[in-house]
mmCIF file of C-alpha atoms in Angstrom:
data_model
loop_
_atom_site.group_PDB
_atom_site.id
_atom_site.type_symbol
_atom_site.label_atom_id
_atom_site.label_comp_id
_atom_site.label_asym_id
_atom_site.label_seq_id
_atom_site.Cartn_x
_atom_site.Cartn_y
_atom_site.Cartn_z
ATOM 1 C CA MET A 9 131.625 -59.378 30.123
ATOM 2 C CA LYS A 10 129.503 -56.356 28.498
ATOM 3 C CA THR A 11 131.779 -53.438 29.694
ATOM 4 C CA THR A 12 134.382 -54.706 27.899
ATOM 5 C CA PHE A 13 133.776 -55.747 25.043
ATOM 6 C CA LYS A 14 133.077 -52.499 24.118
ATOM 7 C CA LYS A 15 135.964 -50.488 26.067
ATOM 8 C CA ILE A 16 137.448 -52.642 23.237
ATOM 9 C CA TYR A 17 135.297 -51.831 19.981
ATOM 10 C CA ARG A 18 136.190 -49.479 20.966
ATOM 11 C CA LYS A 19 139.949 -49.052 20.568
ATOM 12 C CA MET A 20 140.310 -50.932 17.928
ATOM 13 C CA ARG A 21 137.512 -47.904 15.800
ATOM 14 C CA SER A 22 141.098 -45.775 17.127
ATOM 15 C CA ILE A 23 143.543 -47.982 15.466
ATOM 16 C CA ASP A 24 146.420 -45.285 14.547
ATOM 17 C CA TYR A 25 146.239 -47.305 10.828
ATOM 18 C CA TRP A 26 149.194 -44.874 10.123
ATOM 19 C CA ILE A 27 151.364 -46.907 12.302
ATOM 20 C CA LEU A 28 149.901 -50.015 11.900
ATOM 21 C CA LEU A 29 149.319 -51.173 8.207
ATOM 22 C CA PRO A 30 153.277 -50.096 7.079
ATOM 23 C CA TYR A 31 154.511 -51.791 10.274
ATOM 24 C CA LEU A 32 152.310 -54.704 8.955
ATOM 25 C CA VAL A 33 153.832 -54.744 5.444
ATOM 26 C CA LEU A 34 157.396 -53.872 6.775
ATOM 27 C CA CYS A 35 156.826 -57.682 8.663
ATOM 28 C CA LEU A 36 155.599 -58.814 5.829
ATOM 29 C CA ILE A 37 158.039 -57.542 3.031
ATOM 30 C CA GLY A 38 161.042 -59.107 6.336
ATOM 31 C CA VAL A 39 160.442 -62.342 6.440
ATOM 32 C CA VAL A 40 160.190 -62.594 2.490
ATOM 33 C CA MET A 41 163.772 -61.226 2.209
ATOM 34 C CA VAL A 42 164.861 -63.735 5.110
ATOM 35 C CA TYR A 43 164.112 -66.190 3.263
ATOM 36 C CA SER A 44 165.261 -64.782 -0.320
ATOM 37 C CA ALA A 45 168.501 -63.489 1.696
ATOM 38 C CA SER A 46 169.188 -67.074 4.364
ATOM 39 C CA ALA A 47 168.629 -69.724 2.260
ATOM 40 C CA ALA A 48 170.932 -70.528 0.030
ATOM 41 C CA ILE A 49 173.343 -70.071 2.669
ATOM 42 C CA LYS A 50 171.314 -72.612 4.699
ATOM 43 C CA MET A 51 171.558 -75.225 2.650
ATOM 44 C CA GLN A 52 175.306 -74.903 1.072
ATOM 45 C CA THR A 53 176.072 -75.468 4.921
ATOM 46 C CA GLY A 54 173.894 -78.340 5.310
ATOM 47 C CA GLY A 55 171.116 -76.756 7.299
ATOM 48 C CA SER A 56 167.496 -76.356 6.332
ATOM 49 C CA PRO A 57 166.816 -73.400 3.680
ATOM 50 C CA VAL A 58 164.010 -72.527 5.755
ATOM 51 C CA GLY A 59 165.196 -72.826 8.979
ATOM 52 C CA TYR A 60 165.888 -68.948 9.205
ATOM 53 C CA LEU A 61 162.507 -68.808 7.884
ATOM 54 C CA VAL A 62 160.111 -70.063 10.337
ATOM 55 C CA LYS A 63 162.247 -68.986 13.046
ATOM 56 C CA GLN A 64 161.694 -65.140 11.735
ATOM 57 C CA ILE A 65 158.414 -65.889 11.579
ATOM 58 C CA VAL A 66 157.991 -67.072 14.945
ATOM 59 C CA PHE A 67 158.957 -63.592 16.015
ATOM 60 C CA VAL A 68 156.837 -61.463 14.246
ATOM 61 C CA LEU A 69 153.909 -63.395 15.608
ATOM 62 C CA MET A 70 155.462 -62.602 19.461
ATOM 63 C CA GLY A 71 156.021 -58.957 18.527
ATOM 64 C CA TRP A 72 152.220 -57.959 16.968
ATOM 65 C CA GLY A 73 151.567 -60.137 20.056
ATOM 66 C CA PHE A 74 153.653 -57.821 22.452
ATOM 67 C CA PHE A 75 152.679 -54.866 19.780
ATOM 68 C CA GLY A 76 148.830 -55.689 20.483
ATOM 69 C CA PHE A 77 149.609 -55.944 24.731
ATOM 70 C CA LEU A 78 151.463 -52.646 24.743
ATOM 71 C CA ALA A 79 148.789 -50.637 22.458
ATOM 72 C CA SER A 80 145.569 -51.961 24.947
ATOM 73 C CA LEU A 81 147.802 -51.103 28.596
ATOM 74 C CA ASN A 82 147.227 -48.522 31.363
ATOM 75 C CA LEU A 83 150.237 -46.507 30.305
ATOM 76 C CA ASN A 84 150.597 -45.441 34.191
ATOM 77 C CA LYS A 85 151.500 -48.978 35.100
ATOM 78 C CA LEU A 86 154.576 -48.956 33.477
ATOM 79 C CA ARG A 87 155.381 -45.638 35.853
ATOM 80 C CA GLY A 88 155.700 -47.143 38.650
ATOM 81 C CA ARG A 89 158.356 -47.337 41.010
ATOM 82 C CA GLY A 90 158.744 -51.479 42.250
ATOM 83 C CA PHE A 91 158.531 -51.654 37.838
ATOM 84 C CA LEU A 92 160.841 -49.287 36.931
ATOM 85 C CA TRP A 93 163.357 -50.092 39.833
ATOM 86 C CA TRP A 94 162.986 -53.749 39.012
ATOM 87 C CA THR A 95 163.082 -53.646 35.034
ATOM 88 C CA TYR A 96 166.167 -52.080 35.768
ATOM 89 C CA VAL A 97 168.336 -54.161 38.200
ATOM 90 C CA GLY A 98 166.871 -57.222 35.733
ATOM 91 C CA ILE A 99 168.749 -55.597 32.310
ATOM 92 C CA LEU A 100 171.637 -54.467 34.320
ATOM 93 C CA PHE A 101 171.644 -58.441 35.592
ATOM 94 C CA LEU A 102 171.469 -59.217 31.602
ATOM 95 C CA LEU A 103 174.328 -56.839 30.943
ATOM 96 C CA PHE A 104 176.412 -58.207 32.878
ATOM 97 C CA PHE A 105 175.893 -61.171 31.987
ATOM 98 C CA VAL A 106 176.730 -61.370 28.534
ATOM 99 C CA LYS A 107 179.080 -59.045 28.839
ATOM 100 C CA PHE A 108 181.107 -62.169 30.881
ATOM 101 C CA PHE A 109 179.230 -65.073 29.685
ATOM 102 C CA GLY A 110 177.896 -64.038 26.712
ATOM 103 C CA ARG A 111 177.862 -65.599 23.424
ATOM 104 C CA ALA A 112 180.873 -63.472 20.958
ATOM 105 C CA VAL A 113 179.078 -62.341 17.772
ATOM 106 C CA ASN A 114 181.553 -60.644 15.021
ATOM 107 C CA GLY A 115 184.146 -59.297 18.498
ATOM 108 C CA ALA A 116 181.288 -58.586 20.758
ATOM 109 C CA ASN A 117 180.138 -60.506 23.767
ATOM 110 C CA GLY A 118 176.404 -58.985 22.902
ATOM 111 C CA TRP A 119 173.855 -62.285 23.254
ATOM 112 C CA ILE A 120 172.973 -64.472 25.710
ATOM 113 C CA ASN A 121 172.508 -68.438 23.925
ATOM 114 C CA LEU A 122 168.876 -70.428 24.451
ATOM 115 C CA GLY A 123 169.599 -72.755 22.610
ATOM 116 C CA PRO A 124 167.877 -72.436 19.415
ATOM 117 C CA ILE A 125 167.030 -68.521 20.358
ATOM 118 C CA SER A 126 169.862 -65.993 21.574
ATOM 119 C CA ILE A 127 168.472 -62.849 23.473
ATOM 120 C CA GLN A 128 170.196 -59.100 22.789
ATOM 121 C CA PRO A 129 169.824 -57.139 25.920
ATOM 122 C CA ALA A 130 170.550 -53.869 24.601
ATOM 123 C CA GLU A 131 168.081 -54.201 22.750
ATOM 124 C CA PHE A 132 165.457 -54.122 26.253
ATOM 125 C CA SER A 133 168.061 -51.334 26.872
ATOM 126 C CA LYS A 134 166.136 -49.330 24.884
ATOM 127 C CA LEU A 135 162.468 -49.942 25.767
ATOM 128 C CA TYR A 136 164.212 -48.923 29.705
ATOM 129 C CA LEU A 137 165.599 -45.333 28.124
ATOM 130 C CA ILE A 138 162.413 -44.941 26.914
ATOM 131 C CA ILE A 139 160.050 -45.539 29.619
ATOM 132 C CA TYR A 140 162.296 -44.648 32.548
ATOM 133 C CA TRP A 141 163.483 -41.193 30.657
ATOM 134 C CA ALA A 142 159.841 -40.103 29.783
ATOM 135 C CA ASN A 143 158.683 -40.864 33.185
ATOM 136 C CA ARG A 144 161.667 -38.949 35.042
ATOM 137 C CA CYS A 145 161.497 -35.640 33.021
ATOM 138 C CA ALA A 146 157.476 -35.213 33.294
ATOM 139 C CA LYS A 147 158.011 -36.203 36.876
ATOM 140 C CA VAL A 148 159.470 -33.489 36.669
ATOM 141 C CA ASN A 149 157.855 -30.635 35.175
ATOM 142 C CA ASP A 150 154.228 -31.625 36.596
ATOM 143 C CA GLU A 151 155.934 -31.049 40.210
ATOM 144 C CA LEU A 152 156.845 -28.266 39.541
ATOM 145 C CA HIS A 153 160.757 -28.843 41.045
ATOM 146 C CA HIS A 154 164.058 -29.568 39.960
ATOM 147 C CA PRO A 155 165.055 -32.403 40.980
ATOM 148 C CA SER A 156 168.467 -32.749 44.259
ATOM 149 C CA MET A 157 172.004 -33.790 43.725
ATOM 150 C CA ARG A 158 171.455 -36.949 45.162
ATOM 151 C CA GLU A 159 168.536 -37.330 42.172
ATOM 152 C CA TYR A 160 170.291 -35.598 39.595
ATOM 153 C CA SER A 161 173.579 -37.711 40.548
ATOM 154 C CA MET A 162 171.430 -40.939 41.199
ATOM 155 C CA ALA A 163 169.576 -40.420 37.319
ATOM 156 C CA LEU A 164 172.840 -39.991 35.718
ATOM 157 C CA PHE A 165 174.815 -42.355 37.172
ATOM 158 C CA LYS A 166 171.827 -45.258 36.956
ATOM 159 C CA THR A 167 172.044 -44.433 33.353
ATOM 160 C CA SER A 168 175.820 -44.475 32.955
ATOM 161 C CA LEU A 169 176.221 -47.508 33.866
ATOM 162 C CA LEU A 170 173.646 -48.996 31.210
ATOM 163 C CA LEU A 171 175.939 -47.117 28.394
ATOM 164 C CA LEU A 172 179.027 -48.410 30.185
ATOM 165 C CA LEU A 173 177.973 -51.861 30.155
ATOM 166 C CA ILE A 174 176.627 -51.429 26.595
ATOM 167 C CA ILE A 175 179.598 -49.925 24.629
ATOM 168 C CA ILE A 176 182.342 -52.563 26.704
ATOM 169 C CA GLN A 177 180.942 -55.722 25.461
ATOM 170 C CA PRO A 178 181.929 -54.129 22.543
ATOM 171 C CA ASP A 179 178.339 -52.454 20.849
ATOM 172 C CA VAL A 180 178.730 -49.282 19.518
ATOM 173 C CA GLY A 181 175.525 -49.337 18.048
ATOM 174 C CA GLY A 182 173.681 -50.288 19.979
ATOM 175 C CA PHE A 183 175.196 -47.380 22.284
ATOM 176 C CA SER A 184 175.023 -45.131 20.187
ATOM 177 C CA ILE A 185 171.051 -45.740 19.798
ATOM 178 C CA ASN A 186 170.717 -46.039 23.855
ATOM 179 C CA PHE A 187 172.719 -42.668 24.366
ATOM 180 C CA ALA A 188 170.646 -40.166 21.579
ATOM 181 C CA ILE A 189 167.167 -42.242 23.426
ATOM 182 C CA ALA A 190 167.992 -40.335 26.165
ATOM 183 C CA ALA A 191 170.422 -37.511 25.926
ATOM 184 C CA LEU A 192 166.595 -36.469 23.130
ATOM 185 C CA ILE A 193 164.245 -37.455 25.650
ATOM 186 C CA ILE A 194 165.361 -34.954 27.798
ATOM 187 C CA MET A 195 166.695 -32.116 25.310
ATOM 188 C CA ALA A 196 162.275 -32.206 23.773
ATOM 189 C CA SER A 197 161.380 -32.488 27.884
ATOM 190 C CA GLY A 198 162.782 -28.863 27.756
ATOM 191 C CA TYR A 199 164.287 -29.904 30.905
ATOM 192 C CA ASN A 200 166.803 -28.192 33.408
ATOM 193 C CA SER A 201 170.409 -27.731 31.075
ATOM 194 C CA ARG A 202 172.563 -29.225 33.774
ATOM 195 C CA TRP A 203 171.279 -32.705 32.450
ATOM 196 C CA THR A 204 172.802 -31.834 29.423
ATOM 197 C CA ILE A 205 175.761 -33.601 30.890
ATOM 198 C CA LEU A 206 175.122 -36.426 29.822
ATOM 199 C CA ILE A 207 175.308 -35.519 26.607
ATOM 200 C CA PHE A 208 178.632 -35.017 27.453
ATOM 201 C CA ASP A 209 179.522 -38.201 29.871
ATOM 202 C CA GLY A 210 178.887 -40.542 26.743
ATOM 203 C CA LEU A 211 181.589 -38.799 24.610
ATOM 204 C CA LEU A 212 183.846 -39.838 27.369
ATOM 205 C CA LEU A 213 183.031 -43.013 28.134
ATOM 206 C CA ILE A 214 183.543 -42.974 24.244
ATOM 207 C CA GLY A 215 187.326 -41.334 24.290
ATOM 208 C CA MET A 216 188.242 -43.507 27.716
ATOM 209 C CA ILE A 217 187.622 -46.493 25.238
ATOM 210 C CA ALA A 218 188.313 -45.965 22.727
ATOM 211 C CA LEU A 219 191.446 -43.628 23.131
ATOM 212 C CA PRO A 220 193.206 -46.791 23.899
ATOM 213 C CA SER A 221 193.307 -48.643 20.836
ATOM 214 C CA LEU A 222 194.271 -46.074 18.356
ATOM 215 C CA ALA A 223 197.123 -45.587 20.327
ATOM 216 C CA LYS A 224 197.770 -48.928 19.987
ATOM 217 C CA ILE A 225 196.873 -48.355 16.413
ATOM 218 C CA VAL A 226 199.270 -45.297 15.818
ATOM 219 C CA ALA A 227 202.381 -46.980 18.193
ATOM 220 C CA THR A 228 202.695 -51.025 16.478
ATOM 221 C CA GLY A 229 200.992 -49.966 12.753
ATOM 222 C CA HIS A 230 199.082 -52.797 13.696
ATOM 223 C CA ILE A 231 194.875 -53.211 13.617
ATOM 224 C CA LYS A 232 194.151 -55.832 16.162
ATOM 225 C CA ASN A 233 190.540 -54.329 17.473
ATOM 226 C CA TYR A 234 187.683 -55.547 15.652
ATOM 227 C CA GLN A 235 186.127 -52.587 15.885
ATOM 228 C CA VAL A 236 189.201 -50.185 14.757
ATOM 229 C CA ALA A 237 189.603 -52.721 12.005
ATOM 230 C CA ARG A 238 185.465 -51.836 10.798
ATOM 231 C CA PHE A 239 185.744 -48.321 10.978
ATOM 232 C CA VAL A 240 189.488 -48.372 9.154
ATOM 233 C CA ALA A 241 187.875 -50.375 6.563
ATOM 234 C CA PHE A 242 184.977 -47.806 6.067
ATOM 235 C CA VAL A 243 187.588 -45.047 5.725
ATOM 236 C CA ASN A 244 189.810 -47.445 3.136
ATOM 237 C CA PRO A 245 187.129 -50.178 1.987
ATOM 238 C CA PHE A 246 188.404 -50.990 -0.712
ATOM 239 C CA GLY A 247 192.002 -50.860 0.227
ATOM 240 C CA THR A 248 191.218 -53.446 2.979
ATOM 241 C CA GLN A 249 188.821 -55.967 0.432
ATOM 242 C CA SER A 250 190.598 -58.786 1.229
ATOM 243 C CA GLY A 251 190.299 -58.081 4.975
ATOM 244 C CA ALA A 252 188.065 -55.719 6.992
ATOM 245 C CA GLY A 253 186.880 -53.683 3.599
ATOM 246 C CA SER A 254 185.577 -57.056 1.935
ATOM 247 C CA GLN A 255 181.667 -56.414 4.442
ATOM 248 C CA LEU A 256 181.251 -52.408 2.434
ATOM 249 C CA VAL A 257 182.470 -52.921 -0.340
ATOM 250 C CA ASN A 258 180.457 -56.717 -2.047
ATOM 251 C CA SER A 259 177.623 -54.152 0.081
ATOM 252 C CA TYR A 260 178.808 -51.566 -2.901
ATOM 253 C CA TYR A 261 178.248 -54.910 -5.334
ATOM 254 C CA ALA A 262 174.901 -55.924 -4.704
ATOM 255 C CA ILE A 263 173.878 -52.237 -4.527
ATOM 256 C CA SER A 264 176.013 -51.514 -7.855
ATOM 257 C CA ASN A 265 173.666 -54.473 -9.359
ATOM 258 C CA GLY A 266 170.114 -53.800 -7.816
ATOM 259 C CA GLY A 267 170.027 -50.552 -10.191
ATOM 260 C CA LEU A 268 166.742 -48.869 -10.625
ATOM 261 C CA LYS A 269 163.906 -52.325 -10.992
ATOM 262 C CA GLY A 270 166.686 -55.061 -9.003
ATOM 263 C CA ILE A 271 167.783 -58.321 -9.909
ATOM 264 C CA GLY A 272 164.488 -59.581 -9.154
ATOM 265 C CA LEU A 273 163.462 -61.682 -5.924
ATOM 266 C CA GLY A 274 165.501 -64.580 -5.158
ATOM 267 C CA ASN A 275 168.568 -63.659 -7.960
ATOM 268 C CA SER A 276 171.004 -61.662 -5.772
ATOM 269 C CA ILE A 277 174.048 -63.199 -5.834
ATOM 270 C CA GLN A 278 176.838 -61.133 -3.074
ATOM 271 C CA LYS A 279 174.138 -63.482 -0.232
ATOM 272 C CA MET A 280 176.353 -66.468 -2.038
ATOM 273 C CA GLY A 281 178.624 -66.136 -0.015
ATOM 274 C CA TYR A 282 180.093 -63.015 -0.223
ATOM 275 C CA LEU A 283 178.145 -60.662 2.497
ATOM 276 C CA PRO A 284 178.929 -62.431 5.807
ATOM 277 C CA GLU A 285 175.356 -61.085 7.182
ATOM 278 C CA PRO A 286 173.028 -61.094 4.214
ATOM 279 C CA ASN A 287 169.838 -61.896 6.444
ATOM 280 C CA THR A 288 170.696 -59.491 9.846
ATOM 281 C CA ASP A 289 173.163 -56.477 8.920
ATOM 282 C CA PHE A 290 173.695 -56.119 5.563
ATOM 283 C CA ILE A 291 169.595 -57.254 4.221
ATOM 284 C CA LEU A 292 168.910 -53.558 2.910
ATOM 285 C CA SER A 293 172.122 -54.552 0.190
ATOM 286 C CA VAL A 294 170.293 -57.657 -0.396
ATOM 287 C CA VAL A 295 166.761 -55.430 -1.245
ATOM 288 C CA SER A 296 168.635 -53.509 -3.454
ATOM 289 C CA GLU A 297 170.040 -55.496 -5.335
ATOM 290 C CA GLU A 298 166.679 -58.128 -6.015
ATOM 291 C CA LEU A 299 163.930 -55.266 -5.271
ATOM 292 C CA GLY A 300 166.356 -52.323 -6.106
ATOM 293 C CA PHE A 301 165.822 -48.939 -5.672
ATOM 294 C CA ILE A 302 162.646 -49.376 -5.912
ATOM 295 C CA GLY A 303 162.046 -51.483 -3.131
ATOM 296 C CA VAL A 304 164.366 -49.786 -1.444
ATOM 297 C CA PHE A 305 162.656 -46.923 -1.852
ATOM 298 C CA LEU A 306 159.460 -48.391 -0.760
ATOM 299 C CA VAL A 307 160.909 -49.514 2.655
ATOM 300 C CA LEU A 308 161.860 -46.266 3.769
ATOM 301 C CA THR A 309 158.443 -44.023 2.630
ATOM 302 C CA LEU A 310 157.316 -47.222 5.193
ATOM 303 C CA LEU A 311 159.896 -46.406 7.612
ATOM 304 C CA THR A 312 159.304 -42.697 7.555
ATOM 305 C CA ILE A 313 155.546 -42.701 8.057
ATOM 306 C CA ILE A 314 155.956 -44.945 10.858
ATOM 307 C CA ILE A 315 157.994 -41.845 12.390
ATOM 308 C CA CYS A 316 156.169 -38.992 11.706
ATOM 309 C CA GLN A 317 153.439 -40.303 12.695
ATOM 310 C CA ILE A 318 154.806 -40.935 15.705
ATOM 311 C CA ILE A 319 156.638 -38.038 15.759
ATOM 312 C CA ARG A 320 152.780 -36.724 15.148
ATOM 313 C CA VAL A 321 151.559 -37.963 18.043
ATOM 314 C CA GLY A 322 153.886 -36.814 20.395
ATOM 315 C CA VAL A 323 153.412 -33.264 19.246
ATOM 316 C CA ARG A 324 150.168 -33.477 19.816
ATOM 317 C CA SER A 325 149.921 -35.124 22.870
ATOM 318 C CA ASP A 326 149.017 -32.460 25.942
ATOM 319 C CA SER A 327 150.169 -35.011 28.342
ATOM 320 C CA MET A 328 154.097 -34.226 28.474
ATOM 321 C CA TYR A 329 154.834 -38.522 29.863
ATOM 322 C CA GLU A 330 153.055 -39.586 25.846
ATOM 323 C CA GLY A 331 155.144 -37.309 23.521
ATOM 324 C CA LEU A 332 158.195 -37.797 25.129
ATOM 325 C CA LEU A 333 157.020 -42.068 25.054
ATOM 326 C CA CYS A 334 156.314 -40.967 21.879
ATOM 327 C CA TYR A 335 159.580 -39.181 20.839
ATOM 328 C CA GLY A 336 162.021 -42.002 21.936
ATOM 329 C CA VAL A 337 160.430 -44.694 19.837
ATOM 330 C CA GLY A 338 160.314 -42.533 16.960
ATOM 331 C CA THR A 339 164.248 -41.456 18.089
ATOM 332 C CA PHE A 340 164.858 -45.035 18.291
ATOM 333 C CA ILE A 341 163.262 -46.514 14.973
ATOM 334 C CA ALA A 342 164.935 -43.418 12.916
ATOM 335 C CA VAL A 343 168.630 -43.671 14.625
ATOM 336 C CA GLU A 344 168.786 -47.113 13.892
ATOM 337 C CA ALA A 345 167.657 -46.876 10.621
ATOM 338 C CA ALA A 346 169.865 -44.528 9.717
ATOM 339 C CA ILE A 347 172.600 -46.619 11.214
ATOM 340 C CA ASN A 348 172.226 -49.194 9.299
ATOM 341 C CA VAL A 349 172.019 -47.282 6.306
ATOM 342 C CA GLY A 350 174.666 -45.345 6.358
ATOM 343 C CA GLY A 351 176.980 -48.579 7.601
ATOM 344 C CA VAL A 352 176.236 -50.342 4.270
ATOM 345 C CA THR A 353 175.907 -47.379 1.558
ATOM 346 C CA GLY A 354 179.734 -46.739 3.771
ATOM 347 C CA LEU A 355 178.394 -43.014 5.314
ATOM 348 C CA LEU A 356 179.088 -44.210 8.296
ATOM 349 C CA PRO A 357 181.279 -47.476 10.439
ATOM 350 C CA ILE A 358 179.348 -51.105 9.983
ATOM 351 C CA THR A 359 178.702 -51.594 13.504
ATOM 352 C CA GLY A 360 176.442 -54.929 13.113
ATOM 353 C CA VAL A 361 172.714 -52.581 13.483
ATOM 354 C CA THR A 362 170.088 -54.174 11.773
ATOM 355 C CA PHE A 363 166.946 -52.379 9.758
ATOM 356 C CA PRO A 364 163.925 -52.274 11.749
ATOM 357 C CA PHE A 365 161.487 -54.881 10.641
ATOM 358 C CA ILE A 366 163.284 -56.305 7.630
ATOM 359 C CA SER A 367 166.418 -57.998 9.183
ATOM 360 C CA TYR A 368 166.372 -61.678 10.985
ATOM 361 C CA GLY A 369 165.814 -61.888 15.373
ATOM 362 C CA GLY A 370 163.912 -61.861 17.081
ATOM 363 C CA SER A 371 165.371 -58.934 20.196
ATOM 364 C CA SER A 372 165.726 -56.802 17.883
ATOM 365 C CA MET A 373 161.542 -57.345 16.340
ATOM 366 C CA ILE A 374 160.098 -58.070 19.600
ATOM 367 C CA ALA A 375 161.833 -54.595 21.098
ATOM 368 C CA LEU A 376 161.010 -52.317 18.068
ATOM 369 C CA SER A 377 156.513 -54.048 18.287
ATOM 370 C CA ILE A 378 156.882 -53.369 21.818
ATOM 371 C CA ALA A 379 158.319 -50.018 21.652
ATOM 372 C CA LEU A 380 156.050 -49.569 18.250
ATOM 373 C CA GLY A 381 153.412 -50.935 20.648
ATOM 374 C CA LEU A 382 153.385 -47.280 23.410
ATOM 375 C CA ALA A 383 153.264 -45.242 20.652
ATOM 376 C CA MET A 384 150.375 -47.030 19.002
ATOM 377 C CA ASN A 385 149.377 -46.856 23.054
ATOM 378 C CA VAL A 386 149.398 -42.694 23.062
ATOM 379 C CA SER A 387 147.874 -42.301 19.332
ATOM 380 C CA ILE A 388 144.970 -44.360 20.521
ATOM 381 C CA ARG A 389 144.258 -42.483 23.857
ATOM 382 C CA GLN A 390 144.648 -39.200 22.059
ATOM 383 C CA LYS A 391 141.178 -40.251 19.785
ATOM 384 C CA LEU A 392 139.722 -41.175 22.499
ATOM 385 C CA ARG A 393 140.304 -38.189 25.549
ATOM 386 C CA ARG A 394 138.684 -36.380 21.823
ATOM 387 C CA LYS A 395 136.435 -38.200 21.189
ATOM 388 C CA ASN A 396 135.157 -37.612 24.665
ATOM 389 C CA GLN A 397 135.839 -34.188 24.005
ATOM 390 C CA ARG A 398 133.624 -33.568 21.432
ATOM 391 C CA ARG A 399 131.139 -35.396 23.375
ATOM 392 C CA LEU A 400 130.974 -33.676 26.190
ATOM 393 C CA GLN A 401 131.099 -30.330 23.880
ATOM 394 C CA ALA A 402 127.355 -31.719 21.998
ATOM 395 C CA ILE A 403 125.902 -32.671 25.660
ATOM 396 C CA ARG A 404 126.837 -29.567 26.601
ATOM 397 C CA GLN A 405 125.371 -27.509 23.886
ATOM 398 C CA ARG A 406 122.271 -29.330 23.694
ATOM 399 C CA GLY A 407 121.978 -28.662 27.165
ATOM 400 C CA ILE A 408 122.433 -25.353 26.443
ATOM 401 C CA GLY A 409 119.867 -25.295 23.489
#
């Protein structure tokens, strides 16, 4: 028992506060902003003004629990063939189920409704791809051999199948993040250049699915596809502001209203029925309107600190597996934030991607917390190894003396 507590104490002393503190602050800001963005709408629709607040607090507490568990877990347990196989099968099943039996939200079948909560399998697919590709690339490097054609083809097929099931929901944002995670880990590993076929494979999938919709627009002049309508709104938001462009136009108004200091917490105008998803996809617009540029800058700075520290930990790691885990986690958070910021500012088409740790949502919060727990785990292991090395050096020096 004493040995166990001693190990826990040693790990607690090795916590990376450059990851932990910004994470906790962002979660708390998210709780406040979810309440601010959702309370008025809930009251207008006859619901409880604290409905989303209570759920978000539960999601945050669950996220903290998963974060702590993954931060203290033996990472080698995630590399087991059985664990990776059954995790893949589970996610594959959920993606199949959600496509054909899931609840459609904003034109996409991406959620499994479980009463008071909904699960989004594409979020957990990101975690699987981080662990799977970090393990696979590290194994090839450690064993110093090139994979056989069968291994090569199977890895591509497994990844492509996940990506295909995500894009046909359709979930372009989820596809982009999952694809970016796999592609960046492969490239960061210095793996065989043949793996770049994965990139063309992904682009081909996008083209195959997008081409029929684009052809229909050219042929008929009508927009029937929800995702294509979003793209047209991105190109000409003010020309479509009475329809698909209303989301982006009202996001512009929110950002403009906020100015430097904002109009005050809880005083947003655009959240009162103008922004369609003020507590999820467009919560950064509400932050901008209520807290101004200063509030947005604070949020982005905290997120940047987390991402930079994760990448720093990955670069300093002497284990390829641990380093690739960090690169995957950093890519997950950075790409998700970039797509959300790009959507609310009109730099990218709106794809329904939430903002990390701020937006309402249980699947997103838990998946991000698990990913961050993996990065924290790597950081703690690094610090403990460095301490042990210094201790051994000190013992050797005393022995020589």
